[in-house]
Amino acid sequence: MTLTRRTFVGAAGGTVMLAGLPKVRAADETPRRGGVLRAATSEEPFAPAFDVHKVDSLLTTRIGYLAYNGLVNVNERREIEPDLAESWEQPDALTYIFKLRKGVLFHDGTEFDADAVKFNLERIINPETASPKRADFAVIKTIDVVDKYTVKLHLDHPFAPLLGYMRRSYFGIMSPKAITEQMGQDPLKRSIGTGPFKFVSYTRGDKVILERFDKYFGTPAWLDGIEIRIMPEQSTQFAALQTGSLDYMIQTSPSFAEQMKYNPDLQVLSAPSTIWDFLAFNVMRAPFTDKRVRQAFSMALDREAMAKGVYRGYAKAAQGALSSGFSPYFRDNGDIPFQTYDPDRAKALLKEADFPFQSELRFDTFTERPWGQIGDAIADQISALGVKLRIEKPDFNTFAQYFYGTKEYWFGNSSMTGGGADPDELMYKQFVTGEVYNINNYTNPEVDKLLKDARTENDVEKRVDLYNKANRMLMEECCVAFLVYPDLVEGMRANVHGYRFRDESAGTFDECWLS
Amino acid sequence: MGVLYLAKRLGWMLFILFGSTVVIFLVIHVIPGDPARAMLGPQGTPEAVETLRRELGLNDPLWQQYLIWVGRALTGNLGHSILLSKSVLELLGERVTTTLLLSLYALILAVLIALPISVMSATRRNTIGDHVGRLVVLIGLAMPSFWFGLMLMLLFSVRLGWLPVFGYVSPLDDLGQHFSHMVLPAVALGSGYAAMIMETTRNSLVDVLNQDYIRTARAGGLAERLVLWKYAMRNALIPTVTVIGIQIGYLMSGAIVIENLFAIPGIGRLMVNAVLSRDYPVVQGTMLTVVFVFAFANLCVDLLCAAIDPRTARE
């Protein structure tokens, strides 16, 4: 998932928790049809919006969620439930059979069927599409259309996370007719799905307009439409929310969420996420080749203070790669000392490692909030150990160039955002040797083996074990210091009802209604 | 005003435009960051980034890229946006009127506020009115437009509910709505500008009013109104017009901030987005537009000054 500004407050997940809800909602209130939800976002959708096979930006995917479906969907407990596939079975580790829903229409009037599934999968897998999601589907060797409503997939090797990648917020099934006929045209013209809303227009730098799709196969949306305004300044969004010219602030930053709690016209919803903020060490470069230095730096960081100070309480101190928001996979690994604040032990470890206190060490962060503030906190706390720092703080794009690109850095902070349907999405890509997000240059054959085994294991309990074993090793080895799990925070007017959380990349305001 | 003078000014303008293309091109290419990486995101493998860079022509030598760009720009083709799948001209066309209208309103507002106050201030020097006027100038100059805009928004939109918080409505769609959306941004943008005009006009008017020929005119028994508006103003306005012209650049850069604050889709926002995503053709196109407006405004100022005081064209 592309890390963009405010990715951290991405979308949804975990158990719904209503923080600071101004009033208790009457349980018997029945949904009302009608009205347009006026939402605002501070980021421009990524090009070519909303061809969701070609983009992996969280915001773009979240808006795409309103117009597309997947084969499956993910609920707030991170469990997989049916979407366009009514049921599925796995006769053996290498075969998936999906039974599709009948009578589903795309917004252009064509019918959704097994051929459409085949077309979409082939499009993502085809290297010419240059889909950033390709690696997650490339395991599929053949796609057989058994009959109009049955698809059979044969895999090259067992791959347990596959079902998670078939989810609505990631797969996004598009109309084959629109793609074939509209390729090379305005991407919005080929942005045709089966979802509860269809795209009407997208004016760059201004707004995205969607309207209800009346022939939706599920419960038709309560809203007549959704208007998403692109407003770079959250202070403007907040002002507009107060005046009622806006109903919902997508990805509300914690400082505004805090102010909203005291306004009876507004409400803040939040839920734990599977995102983690981290401090990465380049393990190929001294002094971070020494595990003790990494452990010392990790123990110098006061995670509770970051959660309270930077995130205003909308975050939890992290202990490892699996947050409590990932309920099926979470196990308490708090007994491992290296991911908790212990400055005395940190100092002792540095002394033991014969740390070169005289020389200056470069630290990389970037200006965008909240990472820039987390970076300031890190710099403060590491300096407190007596380490001399030279801080580099450019904009995200410059930072990404050497942090994610050439990996020419010593240590720096960022966050990891998956979708949150399967731990594989987060852990495999960041910690397996040579993978795309392995910015640490980290290589550990044991971790590699555990994470690879978890991909081929289909038994959930066994997978939980494998991920937790790998997690404990990572916590011990400290190739990253896990900092906090930011909550998903959504601020809206009190008359918006029906918002629910799912995974991070789902834009789950499709079920909202206005009173 | 001779044809030669006009030709000279035009020549200068072209020279400035040409020089600015070099600077614009170098600045955007020298800063680190890469549109290919911006597009592919952290998931992009180094190979994919390399392939995309080749496709976008970013691996060619810089001078070659520059010549291609300038060559195309000369024929009116500013290239294609890397990220938005639209031509730069198209993108500019959608937005440039918005920004120009915003700047124009700010300019008109600034002049309407600044001129009367500065005349009052200069003719009633060291009275309460003068002091208050100058205090207002100081506050206007010191206040960042972003903050002032936010305060205006909180007062007039959130507290009083008189004006909309954000957005833009085209004058062709609804003239009333257009103005109600533009009032706050124009005031926020124009306030600092007004202060600058006020300060300049007051000082030059004070200066002119102390000169011998004004005393002579008064001694000759001319009406004070005539002395002020016919004899003094004409000379006093030259610095004012110059400041108005030079500060068009201030208006354009201010528009970037104000457009972001009030969510107005103008070229300022286009530019900021393009810089952040390193969409080189769009950055180059928008910056060139701003330079052009700036150079053109200065040309107009030169001509206007020459009209007000023909001696300037004869130097």
Tab-separated table of C-alpha atoms in Angstrom, chain A residues 41-439:
chain	number	residue	atom	x	y	z
A	41	THR	CA	-10.173	14.575	1.847
A	42	SER	CA	-6.885	16.414	1.913
A	43	GLU	CA	-5.190	14.341	-0.769
A	44	GLU	CA	-5.620	14.231	-4.490
A	45	PRO	CA	-6.548	10.733	-5.704
A	46	PHE	CA	-3.614	9.007	-7.353
A	47	ALA	CA	-3.419	8.726	-11.112
A	48	PRO	CA	-4.865	6.950	-12.957
A	49	ALA	CA	-7.747	7.240	-10.536
A	50	PHE	CA	-9.908	5.116	-10.162
A	51	ASP	CA	-8.445	2.307	-12.140
A	52	VAL	CA	-7.874	0.380	-8.932
A	53	HIS	CA	-5.747	-2.276	-10.579
A	54	LYS	CA	-3.158	0.348	-11.358
A	55	VAL	CA	-3.025	2.220	-8.092
A	56	ASP	CA	-2.286	1.158	-4.587
A	57	SER	CA	-2.776	4.422	-2.738
A	58	LEU	CA	-4.903	4.120	0.339
A	59	LEU	CA	-7.114	7.121	-0.400
A	60	THR	CA	-7.772	6.130	-3.990
A	61	THR	CA	-8.547	2.586	-2.947
A	62	ARG	CA	-10.925	3.851	-0.286
A	63	ILE	CA	-12.911	5.907	-2.760
A	64	GLY	CA	-12.798	3.011	-5.219
A	65	TYR	CA	-14.337	0.817	-2.528
A	66	LEU	CA	-17.622	2.656	-2.998
A	67	ALA	CA	-17.895	1.638	-6.654
A	68	TYR	CA	-16.327	-1.802	-6.750
A	69	ASN	CA	-16.735	-5.208	-5.198
A	70	GLY	CA	-14.285	-8.036	-4.640
A	71	LEU	CA	-14.859	-11.734	-4.464
A	72	VAL	CA	-14.850	-11.411	-0.690
A	73	ASN	CA	-15.017	-8.647	1.894
A	74	VAL	CA	-13.501	-8.227	5.343
A	75	ASN	CA	-15.539	-7.391	8.438
A	76	GLU	CA	-14.566	-5.317	11.462
A	77	ARG	CA	-13.107	-8.384	13.188
A	78	ARG	CA	-10.890	-8.981	10.143
A	79	GLU	CA	-12.821	-12.071	9.170
A	80	ILE	CA	-13.504	-12.876	5.544
A	81	GLU	CA	-17.118	-12.818	4.374
A	82	PRO	CA	-18.760	-13.310	0.960
A	83	ASP	CA	-19.023	-10.475	-1.535
A	84	LEU	CA	-19.366	-11.309	-5.232
A	85	ALA	CA	-18.463	-14.901	-4.411
A	86	GLU	CA	-21.352	-16.532	-2.545
A	87	SER	CA	-19.141	-19.356	-1.357
A	88	TRP	CA	-15.748	-20.867	-1.999
A	89	GLU	CA	-13.962	-24.083	-1.309
A	90	GLN	CA	-10.417	-25.319	-1.402
A	91	PRO	CA	-10.335	-29.004	-2.431
A	92	ASP	CA	-6.566	-28.993	-2.053
A	93	ALA	CA	-3.855	-26.458	-1.213
A	94	LEU	CA	-3.431	-25.512	-4.860
A	95	THR	CA	-7.063	-25.126	-5.941
A	96	TYR	CA	-9.737	-22.566	-5.150
A	97	ILE	CA	-13.303	-22.833	-6.456
A	98	PHE	CA	-15.495	-19.735	-6.223
A	99	LYS	CA	-19.286	-19.901	-6.666
A	100	LEU	CA	-20.417	-16.500	-7.888
A	101	ARG	CA	-23.495	-14.485	-7.095
A	102	LYS	CA	-26.058	-14.483	-9.892
A	103	GLY	CA	-27.761	-11.486	-11.463
A	104	VAL	CA	-25.112	-8.932	-10.587
A	105	LEU	CA	-24.835	-5.981	-12.964
A	106	PHE	CA	-21.973	-3.611	-13.653
A	107	HIS	CA	-22.839	0.088	-13.792
A	108	ASP	CA	-22.681	-0.101	-17.587
A	109	GLY	CA	-25.422	-2.716	-17.656
A	110	THR	CA	-23.248	-5.721	-18.507
A	111	GLU	CA	-23.575	-8.795	-16.347
A	112	PHE	CA	-20.934	-9.912	-13.897
A	113	ASP	CA	-19.909	-13.542	-14.425
A	114	ALA	CA	-17.006	-15.986	-14.337
A	115	ASP	CA	-15.510	-14.504	-17.497
A	116	ALA	CA	-15.332	-11.107	-15.800
A	117	VAL	CA	-13.393	-12.635	-12.902
A	118	LYS	CA	-10.982	-14.277	-15.317
A	119	PHE	CA	-10.560	-11.030	-17.273
A	120	ASN	CA	-9.829	-9.022	-14.135
A	121	LEU	CA	-7.341	-11.494	-12.704
A	122	GLU	CA	-5.537	-11.776	-16.004
A	123	ARG	CA	-5.345	-8.012	-16.274
A	124	ILE	CA	-3.646	-7.672	-12.890
A	125	ILE	CA	-1.264	-10.564	-13.587
A	126	ASN	CA	-0.300	-9.300	-17.042
A	127	PRO	CA	3.067	-7.509	-16.652
A	128	GLU	CA	2.019	-4.944	-19.262
A	129	THR	CA	-0.681	-3.620	-16.945
A	130	ALA	CA	2.158	-2.699	-14.544
A	131	SER	CA	-0.131	-3.280	-11.598
A	132	PRO	CA	1.516	-2.660	-8.231
A	133	LYS	CA	-0.626	-5.556	-6.972
A	134	ARG	CA	0.748	-8.028	-9.495
A	135	ALA	CA	3.067	-9.838	-7.067
A	136	ASP	CA	0.100	-10.711	-4.852
A	137	PHE	CA	-1.798	-12.464	-7.651
A	138	ALA	CA	1.084	-13.874	-9.687
A	139	VAL	CA	0.805	-17.191	-7.823
A	140	ILE	CA	-2.304	-17.982	-9.893
A	141	LYS	CA	-1.245	-20.321	-12.684
A	142	THR	CA	-4.502	-20.969	-14.507
A	143	ILE	CA	-8.022	-19.594	-14.305
A	144	ASP	CA	-10.772	-21.957	-15.479
A	145	VAL	CA	-14.298	-20.809	-16.184
A	146	VAL	CA	-16.183	-23.942	-15.128
A	147	ASP	CA	-19.583	-22.483	-15.918
A	148	LYS	CA	-21.072	-18.995	-15.993
A	149	TYR	CA	-21.023	-18.713	-12.206
A	150	THR	CA	-18.090	-20.892	-11.193
A	151	VAL	CA	-14.392	-20.073	-11.375
A	152	LYS	CA	-11.587	-22.445	-10.542
A	153	LEU	CA	-8.082	-21.166	-9.771
A	154	HIS	CA	-4.948	-23.296	-9.862
A	155	LEU	CA	-1.996	-21.992	-7.945
A	156	ASP	CA	1.663	-22.468	-8.658
A	157	HIS	CA	2.369	-23.124	-4.973
A	158	PRO	CA	0.260	-23.026	-1.827
A	159	PHE	CA	-0.521	-19.409	-0.910
A	160	ALA	CA	-2.755	-18.896	2.117
A	161	PRO	CA	-3.017	-15.086	1.941
A	162	LEU	CA	-4.676	-15.226	-1.491
A	163	LEU	CA	-8.236	-15.006	-0.174
A	164	GLY	CA	-7.385	-11.783	1.659
A	165	TYR	CA	-6.138	-10.242	-1.575
A	166	MET	CA	-9.484	-11.063	-3.213
A	167	ARG	CA	-11.179	-8.593	-0.888
A	168	ARG	CA	-13.314	-5.710	-2.046
A	169	SER	CA	-10.859	-3.015	-0.984
A	170	TYR	CA	-7.955	-4.620	-2.854
A	171	PHE	CA	-9.143	-6.624	-5.846
A	172	GLY	CA	-11.859	-4.284	-7.149
A	173	ILE	CA	-13.571	-6.041	-10.043
A	174	MET	CA	-13.990	-3.740	-13.050
A	175	SER	CA	-16.244	-4.075	-16.077
A	176	PRO	CA	-14.347	-5.932	-18.844
A	177	LYS	CA	-16.387	-4.111	-21.463
A	178	ALA	CA	-15.459	-0.695	-20.105
A	179	ILE	CA	-11.784	-1.614	-19.839
A	180	THR	CA	-11.641	-2.990	-23.369
A	181	GLU	CA	-13.489	-0.092	-24.919
A	182	GLN	CA	-12.172	2.798	-22.849
A	183	MET	CA	-8.481	1.988	-22.523
A	184	GLY	CA	-6.349	5.023	-23.212
A	185	GLN	CA	-9.336	7.286	-22.536
A	186	ASP	CA	-10.170	9.200	-19.389
A	187	PRO	CA	-9.578	6.633	-16.603
A	188	LEU	CA	-12.925	7.570	-15.041
A	189	LYS	CA	-14.730	6.164	-18.085
A	190	ARG	CA	-13.319	2.724	-17.447
A	191	SER	CA	-13.941	3.002	-13.695
A	192	ILE	CA	-17.061	0.870	-13.867
A	193	GLY	CA	-17.764	-1.579	-11.072
A	194	THR	CA	-20.673	-3.386	-9.468
A	195	GLY	CA	-20.669	-1.411	-6.220
A	196	PRO	CA	-23.450	0.523	-4.497
A	197	PHE	CA	-22.247	3.807	-6.002
A	198	LYS	CA	-21.122	4.752	-9.477
A	199	PHE	CA	-18.740	7.502	-10.529
A	200	VAL	CA	-20.318	10.582	-12.067
A	201	SER	CA	-17.363	12.917	-12.338
A	202	TYR	CA	-13.918	13.700	-11.052
A	203	THR	CA	-12.626	17.259	-11.297
A	204	ARG	CA	-8.969	17.263	-10.403
A	205	GLY	CA	-8.113	19.405	-7.450
A	206	ASP	CA	-11.793	19.906	-6.723
A	207	LYS	CA	-14.192	16.999	-6.225
A	208	VAL	CA	-15.300	13.450	-6.957
A	209	ILE	CA	-19.025	12.848	-7.374
A	210	LEU	CA	-20.726	9.472	-7.009
A	211	GLU	CA	-24.389	8.574	-7.172
A	212	ARG	CA	-26.366	5.574	-5.959
A	213	PHE	CA	-26.491	2.582	-8.292
A	214	ASP	CA	-30.116	1.513	-8.125
A	215	LYS	CA	-29.535	-1.951	-9.526
A	216	TYR	CA	-26.992	-2.867	-6.836
A	217	PHE	CA	-27.268	-6.542	-5.924
A	218	GLY	CA	-27.157	-5.923	-2.173
A	219	THR	CA	-29.190	-3.526	-0.081
A	220	PRO	CA	-29.244	-0.343	-2.164
A	221	ALA	CA	-27.396	2.544	-0.545
A	222	TRP	CA	-29.420	4.873	1.678
A	223	LEU	CA	-27.641	7.913	0.322
A	224	ASP	CA	-28.582	9.397	-3.056
A	225	GLY	CA	-24.970	10.234	-3.630
A	226	ILE	CA	-21.575	11.049	-2.209
A	227	GLU	CA	-19.587	14.164	-2.960
A	228	ILE	CA	-15.924	14.053	-2.008
A	229	ARG	CA	-14.263	17.455	-1.929
A	230	ILE	CA	-10.503	17.706	-2.194
A	231	MET	CA	-9.515	20.229	0.458
A	232	PRO	CA	-5.822	20.281	1.308
A	233	GLU	CA	-6.186	22.085	4.617
A	234	GLN	CA	-7.724	20.127	7.454
A	235	SER	CA	-8.428	23.390	9.280
A	236	THR	CA	-10.718	24.366	6.398
A	237	GLN	CA	-12.381	20.959	6.514
A	238	PHE	CA	-12.917	21.371	10.217
A	239	ALA	CA	-14.433	24.846	9.759
A	240	ALA	CA	-16.722	23.504	7.044
A	241	LEU	CA	-17.722	20.593	9.260
A	242	GLN	CA	-18.701	23.027	12.012
A	243	THR	CA	-20.828	25.145	9.692
A	244	GLY	CA	-22.526	22.069	8.286
A	245	SER	CA	-21.304	22.592	4.735
A	246	LEU	CA	-19.485	19.290	5.136
A	247	ASP	CA	-20.664	16.062	6.758
A	248	TYR	CA	-17.556	13.974	7.052
A	249	MET	CA	-13.789	14.478	7.217
A	250	ILE	CA	-12.044	11.431	5.762
A	251	GLN	CA	-8.900	10.561	7.735
A	252	THR	CA	-9.326	13.046	10.536
A	253	SER	CA	-6.073	13.997	12.186
A	254	PRO	CA	-5.997	13.403	15.952
A	255	SER	CA	-5.660	17.068	16.867
A	256	PHE	CA	-8.962	17.857	15.138
A	257	ALA	CA	-10.580	14.720	16.518
A	258	GLU	CA	-9.768	15.988	19.981
A	259	GLN	CA	-11.545	19.291	19.305
A	260	MET	CA	-14.552	17.525	17.802
A	261	LYS	CA	-15.240	15.612	20.973
A	262	TYR	CA	-16.467	18.775	22.648
A	263	ASN	CA	-18.864	19.846	19.920
A	264	PRO	CA	-22.340	18.283	20.288
A	265	ASP	CA	-22.944	18.616	16.522
A	266	LEU	CA	-19.947	16.462	15.733
A	267	GLN	CA	-18.827	12.943	16.537
A	268	VAL	CA	-15.574	11.017	16.349
A	269	LEU	CA	-15.426	7.304	15.610
A	270	SER	CA	-12.227	5.389	16.058
A	271	ALA	CA	-11.022	1.819	15.892
A	272	PRO	CA	-7.701	0.080	16.342
A	273	SER	CA	-5.750	-0.542	13.164
A	274	THR	CA	-3.107	-2.979	11.954
A	275	ILE	CA	-0.820	-0.111	10.912
A	276	TRP	CA	2.475	0.353	12.712
A	277	ASP	CA	4.779	3.345	12.888
A	278	PHE	CA	8.386	2.252	12.967
A	279	LEU	CA	11.959	3.385	13.268
A	280	ALA	CA	13.983	1.414	10.721
A	281	PHE	CA	17.672	0.652	11.057
A	282	ASN	CA	19.800	-0.037	8.030
A	283	VAL	CA	21.411	-3.226	9.308
A	284	MET	CA	24.078	-3.099	6.586
A	285	ARG	CA	25.536	0.107	8.002
A	286	ALA	CA	27.541	0.665	11.170
A	287	PRO	CA	26.669	1.214	13.945
A	288	PHE	CA	23.446	-0.672	13.234
A	289	THR	CA	25.236	-3.825	12.204
A	290	ASP	CA	25.458	-4.383	15.962
A	291	LYS	CA	22.207	-5.748	17.353
A	292	ARG	CA	22.863	-4.174	20.750
A	293	VAL	CA	22.878	-0.678	19.273
A	294	ARG	CA	19.519	-1.321	17.628
A	295	GLN	CA	18.126	-2.705	20.859
A	296	ALA	CA	19.446	0.268	22.803
A	297	PHE	CA	17.895	2.758	20.373
A	298	SER	CA	14.612	0.893	20.520
A	299	MET	CA	14.591	0.925	24.312
A	300	ALA	CA	15.315	4.657	24.363
A	301	LEU	CA	11.933	5.390	22.809
A	302	ASP	CA	8.975	6.260	25.000
A	303	ARG	CA	6.118	4.834	22.972
A	304	GLU	CA	3.394	5.792	25.444
A	305	ALA	CA	4.504	9.411	25.200
A	306	MET	CA	4.297	9.287	21.392
A	307	ALA	CA	0.805	7.823	21.538
A	308	LYS	CA	-0.336	10.512	23.967
A	309	GLY	CA	1.631	13.465	22.623
A	310	VAL	CA	1.624	13.069	18.871
A	311	TYR	CA	-1.557	11.039	18.449
A	312	ARG	CA	-3.492	12.615	21.350
A	313	GLY	CA	-4.318	9.189	22.641
A	314	TYR	CA	-5.541	7.879	19.280
A	315	ALA	CA	-2.781	5.256	19.180
A	316	LYS	CA	-1.415	2.453	21.270
A	317	ALA	CA	2.203	1.666	22.124
A	318	ALA	CA	3.387	-1.024	19.745
A	319	GLN	CA	5.094	-4.197	20.790
A	320	GLY	CA	5.624	-5.941	17.476
A	321	ALA	CA	4.341	-6.435	13.970
A	322	LEU	CA	0.918	-7.721	15.028
A	323	SER	CA	-1.364	-5.163	16.601
A	324	SER	CA	-4.294	-5.999	18.812
A	325	GLY	CA	-6.405	-4.670	15.931
A	326	PHE	CA	-5.482	-7.860	14.158
A	327	SER	CA	-7.584	-9.858	16.583
A	328	PRO	CA	-7.352	-13.338	15.030
A	329	TYR	CA	-3.544	-13.194	14.973
A	330	PHE	CA	-2.655	-11.097	17.985
A	331	ARG	CA	-0.807	-12.739	20.896
A	332	ASP	CA	0.681	-10.831	23.784
A	333	ASN	CA	4.457	-10.746	23.299
A	334	GLY	CA	5.031	-8.063	25.918
A	335	ASP	CA	7.557	-10.255	27.734
A	336	ILE	CA	10.226	-9.354	25.169
A	337	PRO	CA	12.009	-6.358	26.667
A	338	PHE	CA	13.502	-4.716	23.592
A	339	GLN	CA	10.375	-2.976	22.358
A	340	THR	CA	9.579	-1.150	25.572
A	341	TYR	CA	10.939	2.034	27.096
A	342	ASP	CA	13.935	1.441	29.359
A	343	PRO	CA	16.494	4.270	29.016
A	344	ASP	CA	18.832	2.920	31.687
A	345	ARG	CA	19.189	-0.402	30.005
A	346	ALA	CA	19.569	1.390	26.677
A	347	LYS	CA	22.539	3.354	28.005
A	348	ALA	CA	24.112	0.216	29.440
A	349	LEU	CA	23.732	-1.594	26.122
A	350	LEU	CA	25.382	1.251	24.200
A	351	LYS	CA	28.319	1.204	26.616
A	352	GLU	CA	28.603	-2.535	26.220
A	353	ALA	CA	28.573	-2.182	22.433
A	354	ASP	CA	31.312	0.447	22.647
A	355	PHE	CA	29.137	2.959	20.789
A	356	PRO	CA	31.067	5.801	19.064
A	357	PHE	CA	29.537	8.756	20.886
A	358	GLN	CA	31.952	11.263	19.314
A	359	SER	CA	30.866	10.819	15.727
A	360	GLU	CA	27.716	12.342	14.296
A	361	LEU	CA	24.951	10.008	13.145
A	362	ARG	CA	22.482	10.896	10.437
A	363	PHE	CA	18.768	10.483	11.159
A	364	ASP	CA	16.117	10.694	8.420
A	365	THR	CA	12.512	11.708	8.788
A	366	PHE	CA	10.150	13.836	6.686
A	367	THR	CA	7.978	16.891	7.119
A	368	GLU	CA	4.507	15.416	6.693
A	369	ARG	CA	2.448	14.988	9.832
A	370	PRO	CA	2.479	13.010	12.039
A	371	TRP	CA	5.730	11.354	10.962
A	372	GLY	CA	7.656	14.592	11.240
A	373	GLN	CA	6.494	14.935	14.842
A	374	ILE	CA	7.274	11.294	15.584
A	375	GLY	CA	10.697	12.001	14.050
A	376	ASP	CA	11.184	14.952	16.434
A	377	ALA	CA	10.280	12.746	19.381
A	378	ILE	CA	12.724	10.059	18.247
A	379	ALA	CA	15.513	12.590	17.764
A	380	ASP	CA	14.931	13.985	21.264
A	381	GLN	CA	14.907	10.626	22.937
A	382	ILE	CA	17.923	9.258	21.079
A	383	SER	CA	19.859	12.455	21.783
A	384	ALA	CA	19.095	11.905	25.454
A	385	LEU	CA	21.350	8.834	25.261
A	386	GLY	CA	24.228	11.164	24.412
A	387	VAL	CA	24.178	10.340	20.704
A	388	LYS	CA	25.064	13.223	18.361
A	389	LEU	CA	22.506	13.459	15.582
A	390	ARG	CA	22.322	15.205	12.250
A	391	ILE	CA	18.644	15.364	11.299
A	392	GLU	CA	17.471	15.350	7.686
A	393	LYS	CA	13.837	16.340	7.198
A	394	PRO	CA	12.755	16.848	3.568
A	395	ASP	CA	9.280	16.287	2.076
A	396	PHE	CA	8.060	12.711	1.733
A	397	ASN	CA	8.920	12.346	-1.929
A	398	THR	CA	12.550	13.285	-1.420
A	399	PHE	CA	12.745	11.041	1.626
A	400	ALA	CA	11.148	8.122	-0.215
A	401	GLN	CA	13.779	8.405	-2.916
A	402	TYR	CA	16.592	7.243	-0.648
A	403	PHE	CA	14.644	5.553	2.150
A	404	TYR	CA	12.539	3.225	-0.026
A	405	GLY	CA	14.552	3.596	-3.231
A	406	THR	CA	18.306	3.524	-2.940
A	407	LYS	CA	18.270	2.693	0.799
A	408	GLU	CA	21.030	5.202	1.423
A	409	TYR	CA	20.216	5.959	5.018
A	410	TRP	CA	21.266	4.901	8.502
A	411	PHE	CA	18.052	5.101	10.428
A	412	GLY	CA	14.726	6.775	9.819
A	413	ASN	CA	11.030	6.564	10.578
A	414	SER	CA	7.906	5.842	8.541
A	415	SER	CA	4.881	3.545	8.813
A	416	MET	CA	3.700	0.283	7.408
A	417	THR	CA	0.166	0.005	6.143
A	418	GLY	CA	-1.349	-3.084	4.640
A	419	GLY	CA	-4.982	-3.650	4.207
A	420	GLY	CA	-5.294	-5.753	7.245
A	421	ALA	CA	-6.883	-8.941	5.976
A	422	ASP	CA	-3.811	-11.093	6.462
A	423	PRO	CA	-0.521	-10.518	8.360
A	424	ASP	CA	1.306	-11.641	5.238
A	425	GLU	CA	0.573	-8.315	3.568
A	426	LEU	CA	2.558	-6.462	6.188
A	427	MET	CA	5.170	-8.846	7.511
A	428	TYR	CA	6.264	-10.676	4.381
A	429	LYS	CA	6.917	-7.528	2.407
A	430	GLN	CA	8.914	-5.792	5.113
A	431	PHE	CA	10.950	-8.587	6.645
A	432	VAL	CA	11.649	-11.302	4.065
A	433	THR	CA	15.039	-10.986	2.375
A	434	GLY	CA	14.923	-8.799	-0.723
A	435	GLU	CA	11.177	-8.004	-0.559
A	436	VAL	CA	9.797	-4.614	-1.685
A	437	TYR	CA	9.455	-3.002	1.729
A	438	ASN	CA	12.585	-4.565	3.221
A	439	ILE	CA	14.214	-1.179	3.591
